[in-house]
Structures are given as C-alpha cells and as structure tokens.
Amino acid sequence: MGQRLVIKIQDSKGDLLATTYMHWTGYTGSTLDCMKKLHNTMDKMGEIREEKEYAVSLLRKAFGGAALTDDAAKSLGIKEKRI
C-alpha cells in the first residue's frame, strides 16, 4: 500500500514557499531517492533568484508531474496547462 510523501520548502525565516505531495512506497530508500533527485536538480539550477519562484521551479523540474494549485498559479502569474 502506498503512502504520501510531503516535501515542504521554507525560506530562511521559516515561511512556506512550496509543497509537493507524492505517492510513494513508504520505504526509506525511495525517500532518499527523492531527496537525491532534489539535490541534483538544485545543483543544475544554479543561483537562487526569487525564493518562491525557485522553490516552485525546483519541485517542477525534479518531479516532472508537479503542478501548481489554481491559487498558487494565480499568485505567481502562471497559467497552468491542465489535461
């Protein structure tokens, strides 16, 4: 039975910037794989721009199926393509 993995990205003040919810096996190994994916994506992204934009971009690039909620997309001025 799958579990839900929640990854939250906060700024240096502790304010929430981005959250992703993923179905995952519930095993430590698969969690470490997700963290490695995030770390490798961060290495490729380079310098931090605006924190919220960076956090959202990080999650979307690391986990290709990530999408924004309607409220988040609106606040960032992004038009989501829904299937």
mmCIF file with all atom_site columns, C-alpha atoms in Angstrom:
data_model
loop_
_atom_site.group_PDB
_atom_site.id
_atom_site.type_symbol
_atom_site.label_atom_id
_atom_site.label_alt_id
_atom_site.label_comp_id
_atom_site.label_asym_id
_atom_site.label_entity_id
_atom_site.label_seq_id
_atom_site.pdbx_PDB_ins_code
_atom_site.Cartn_x
_atom_site.Cartn_y
_atom_site.Cartn_z
_atom_site.occupancy
_atom_site.B_iso_or_equiv
_atom_site.pdbx_formal_charge
_atom_site.auth_seq_id
_atom_site.auth_comp_id
_atom_site.auth_asym_id
_atom_site.auth_atom_id
_atom_site.pdbx_PDB_model_num
ATOM 1  C CA . MET A 1 1  ? 0.000  0.000  0.000   1.00 0.00 ? 1  MET A CA 1
ATOM 2  C CA . GLY A 1 2  ? 1.388  3.384  -0.984  1.00 0.00 ? 2  GLY A CA 1
ATOM 3  C CA . GLN A 1 3  ? 1.948  6.281  1.358   1.00 0.00 ? 3  GLN A CA 1
ATOM 4  C CA . ARG A 1 4  ? 2.084  10.026 0.801   1.00 0.00 ? 4  ARG A CA 1
ATOM 5  C CA . LEU A 1 5  ? 5.432  11.798 0.904   1.00 0.00 ? 5  LEU A CA 1
ATOM 6  C CA . VAL A 1 6  ? 5.206  15.503 1.688   1.00 0.00 ? 6  VAL A CA 1
ATOM 7  C CA . ILE A 1 7  ? 8.114  17.775 0.794   1.00 0.00 ? 7  ILE A CA 1
ATOM 8  C CA . LYS A 1 8  ? 7.952  21.349 2.060   1.00 0.00 ? 8  LYS A CA 1
ATOM 9  C CA . ILE A 1 9  ? 10.376 24.108 1.118   1.00 0.00 ? 9  ILE A CA 1
ATOM 10 C CA . GLN A 1 10 ? 10.664 27.024 3.529   1.00 0.00 ? 10 GLN A CA 1
ATOM 11 C CA . ASP A 1 11 ? 12.614 30.254 3.307   1.00 0.00 ? 11 ASP A CA 1
ATOM 12 C CA . SER A 1 12 ? 15.247 31.295 5.843   1.00 0.00 ? 12 SER A CA 1
ATOM 13 C CA . LYS A 1 13 ? 12.516 32.825 8.056   1.00 0.00 ? 13 LYS A CA 1
ATOM 14 C CA . GLY A 1 14 ? 10.527 29.590 8.081   1.00 0.00 ? 14 GLY A CA 1
ATOM 15 C CA . ASP A 1 15 ? 7.770  30.798 5.732   1.00 0.00 ? 15 ASP A CA 1
ATOM 16 C CA . LEU A 1 16 ? 6.408  28.080 3.456   1.00 0.00 ? 16 LEU A CA 1
ATOM 17 C CA . LEU A 1 17 ? 7.372  28.583 -0.192  1.00 0.00 ? 17 LEU A CA 1
ATOM 18 C CA . ALA A 1 18 ? 6.271  25.352 -1.870  1.00 0.00 ? 18 ALA A CA 1
ATOM 19 C CA . THR A 1 19 ? 4.884  21.944 -1.012  1.00 0.00 ? 19 THR A CA 1
ATOM 20 C CA . THR A 1 20 ? 4.570  18.770 -3.017  1.00 0.00 ? 20 THR A CA 1
ATOM 21 C CA . TYR A 1 21 ? 2.581  15.661 -2.163  1.00 0.00 ? 21 TYR A CA 1
ATOM 22 C CA . MET A 1 22 ? 3.604  12.413 -3.829  1.00 0.00 ? 22 MET A CA 1
ATOM 23 C CA . HIS A 1 23 ? 2.515  8.824  -3.600  1.00 0.00 ? 23 HIS A CA 1
ATOM 24 C CA . TRP A 1 24 ? 5.456  6.697  -2.613  1.00 0.00 ? 24 TRP A CA 1
ATOM 25 C CA . THR A 1 25 ? 6.231  3.259  -1.244  1.00 0.00 ? 25 THR A CA 1
ATOM 26 C CA . GLY A 1 26 ? 6.763  4.310  2.346   1.00 0.00 ? 26 GLY A CA 1
ATOM 27 C CA . TYR A 1 27 ? 10.317 2.945  2.393   1.00 0.00 ? 27 TYR A CA 1
ATOM 28 C CA . THR A 1 28 ? 13.399 4.916  3.412   1.00 0.00 ? 28 THR A CA 1
ATOM 29 C CA . GLY A 1 29 ? 15.220 4.062  0.177   1.00 0.00 ? 29 GLY A CA 1
ATOM 30 C CA . SER A 1 30 ? 12.612 5.676  -2.040  1.00 0.00 ? 30 SER A CA 1
ATOM 31 C CA . THR A 1 31 ? 12.597 8.778  0.177   1.00 0.00 ? 31 THR A CA 1
ATOM 32 C CA . LEU A 1 32 ? 16.360 9.058  -0.215  1.00 0.00 ? 32 LEU A CA 1
ATOM 33 C CA . ASP A 1 33 ? 15.932 8.731  -3.998  1.00 0.00 ? 33 ASP A CA 1
ATOM 34 C CA . CYS A 1 34 ? 13.527 11.698 -3.944  1.00 0.00 ? 34 CYS A CA 1
ATOM 35 C CA . MET A 1 35 ? 15.959 13.766 -1.890  1.00 0.00 ? 35 MET A CA 1
ATOM 36 C CA . LYS A 1 36 ? 18.826 12.888 -4.250  1.00 0.00 ? 36 LYS A CA 1
ATOM 37 C CA . LYS A 1 37 ? 16.658 13.977 -7.173  1.00 0.00 ? 37 LYS A CA 1
ATOM 38 C CA . LEU A 1 38 ? 16.006 17.329 -5.460  1.00 0.00 ? 38 LEU A CA 1
ATOM 39 C CA . HIS A 1 39 ? 19.690 17.801 -4.630  1.00 0.00 ? 39 HIS A CA 1
ATOM 40 C CA . ASN A 1 40 ? 20.815 17.014 -8.184  1.00 0.00 ? 40 ASN A CA 1
ATOM 41 C CA . THR A 1 41 ? 18.206 19.381 -9.596  1.00 0.00 ? 41 THR A CA 1
ATOM 42 C CA . MET A 1 42 ? 19.386 22.148 -7.245  1.00 0.00 ? 42 MET A CA 1
ATOM 43 C CA . ASP A 1 43 ? 22.961 21.640 -8.475  1.00 0.00 ? 43 ASP A CA 1
ATOM 44 C CA . LYS A 1 44 ? 21.806 22.111 -12.075 1.00 0.00 ? 44 LYS A CA 1
ATOM 45 C CA . MET A 1 45 ? 19.605 25.157 -11.374 1.00 0.00 ? 45 MET A CA 1
ATOM 46 C CA . GLY A 1 46 ? 22.406 27.401 -10.180 1.00 0.00 ? 46 GLY A CA 1
ATOM 47 C CA . GLU A 1 47 ? 21.876 30.684 -8.411  1.00 0.00 ? 47 GLU A CA 1
ATOM 48 C CA . ILE A 1 48 ? 18.729 31.412 -6.406  1.00 0.00 ? 48 ILE A CA 1
ATOM 49 C CA . ARG A 1 49 ? 16.516 34.125 -7.839  1.00 0.00 ? 49 ARG A CA 1
ATOM 50 C CA . GLU A 1 50 ? 13.230 34.987 -6.176  1.00 0.00 ? 50 GLU A CA 1
ATOM 51 C CA . GLU A 1 51 ? 12.741 32.334 -3.482  1.00 0.00 ? 51 GLU A CA 1
ATOM 52 C CA . LYS A 1 52 ? 9.159  31.292 -4.222  1.00 0.00 ? 52 LYS A CA 1
ATOM 53 C CA . GLU A 1 53 ? 9.798  31.023 -7.955  1.00 0.00 ? 53 GLU A CA 1
ATOM 54 C CA . TYR A 1 54 ? 12.948 28.994 -7.262  1.00 0.00 ? 54 TYR A CA 1
ATOM 55 C CA . ALA A 1 55 ? 11.134 26.620 -4.905  1.00 0.00 ? 55 ALA A CA 1
ATOM 56 C CA . VAL A 1 56 ? 8.330  26.003 -7.376  1.00 0.00 ? 56 VAL A CA 1
ATOM 57 C CA . SER A 1 57 ? 10.770 25.554 -10.277 1.00 0.00 ? 57 SER A CA 1
ATOM 58 C CA . LEU A 1 58 ? 12.824 23.114 -8.214  1.00 0.00 ? 58 LEU A CA 1
ATOM 59 C CA . LEU A 1 59 ? 9.857  20.872 -7.462  1.00 0.00 ? 59 LEU A CA 1
ATOM 60 C CA . ARG A 1 60 ? 8.564  21.028 -11.025 1.00 0.00 ? 60 ARG A CA 1
ATOM 61 C CA . LYS A 1 61 ? 11.947 20.197 -12.553 1.00 0.00 ? 61 LYS A CA 1
ATOM 62 C CA . ALA A 1 62 ? 12.744 17.419 -10.081 1.00 0.00 ? 62 ALA A CA 1
ATOM 63 C CA . PHE A 1 63 ? 9.326  15.802 -10.298 1.00 0.00 ? 63 PHE A CA 1
ATOM 64 C CA . GLY A 1 64 ? 8.015  16.303 -13.821 1.00 0.00 ? 64 GLY A CA 1
ATOM 65 C CA . GLY A 1 65 ? 4.367  15.733 -12.987 1.00 0.00 ? 65 GLY A CA 1
ATOM 66 C CA . ALA A 1 66 ? 4.240  18.504 -10.385 1.00 0.00 ? 66 ALA A CA 1
ATOM 67 C CA . ALA A 1 67 ? 1.545  21.115 -10.972 1.00 0.00 ? 67 ALA A CA 1
ATOM 68 C CA . LEU A 1 68 ? 0.510  24.269 -9.186  1.00 0.00 ? 68 LEU A CA 1
ATOM 69 C CA . THR A 1 69 ? -2.781 24.725 -7.429  1.00 0.00 ? 69 THR A CA 1
ATOM 70 C CA . ASP A 1 70 ? -5.003 27.347 -9.049  1.00 0.00 ? 70 ASP A CA 1
ATOM 71 C CA . ASP A 1 71 ? -4.299 29.804 -6.200  1.00 0.00 ? 71 ASP A CA 1
ATOM 72 C CA . ALA A 1 72 ? -0.528 29.308 -6.414  1.00 0.00 ? 72 ALA A CA 1
ATOM 73 C CA . ALA A 1 73 ? -0.512 29.722 -10.193 1.00 0.00 ? 73 ALA A CA 1
ATOM 74 C CA . LYS A 1 74 ? -2.547 32.899 -9.919  1.00 0.00 ? 74 LYS A CA 1
ATOM 75 C CA . SER A 1 75 ? -0.265 34.408 -7.256  1.00 0.00 ? 75 SER A CA 1
ATOM 76 C CA . LEU A 1 76 ? 2.796  33.693 -9.418  1.00 0.00 ? 76 LEU A CA 1
ATOM 77 C CA . GLY A 1 77 ? 1.126  34.866 -12.620 1.00 0.00 ? 77 GLY A CA 1
ATOM 78 C CA . ILE A 1 78 ? 1.473  31.454 -14.249 1.00 0.00 ? 78 ILE A CA 1
ATOM 79 C CA . LYS A 1 79 ? -1.164 29.881 -16.464 1.00 0.00 ? 79 LYS A CA 1
ATOM 80 C CA . GLU A 1 80 ? -1.241 26.125 -15.800 1.00 0.00 ? 80 GLU A CA 1
ATOM 81 C CA . LYS A 1 81 ? -1.971 23.771 -18.690 1.00 0.00 ? 81 LYS A CA 1
ATOM 82 C CA . ARG A 1 82 ? -4.440 21.208 -17.404 1.00 0.00 ? 82 ARG A CA 1
ATOM 83 C CA . ILE A 1 83 ? -5.142 17.961 -19.227 1.00 0.00 ? 83 ILE A CA 1
#
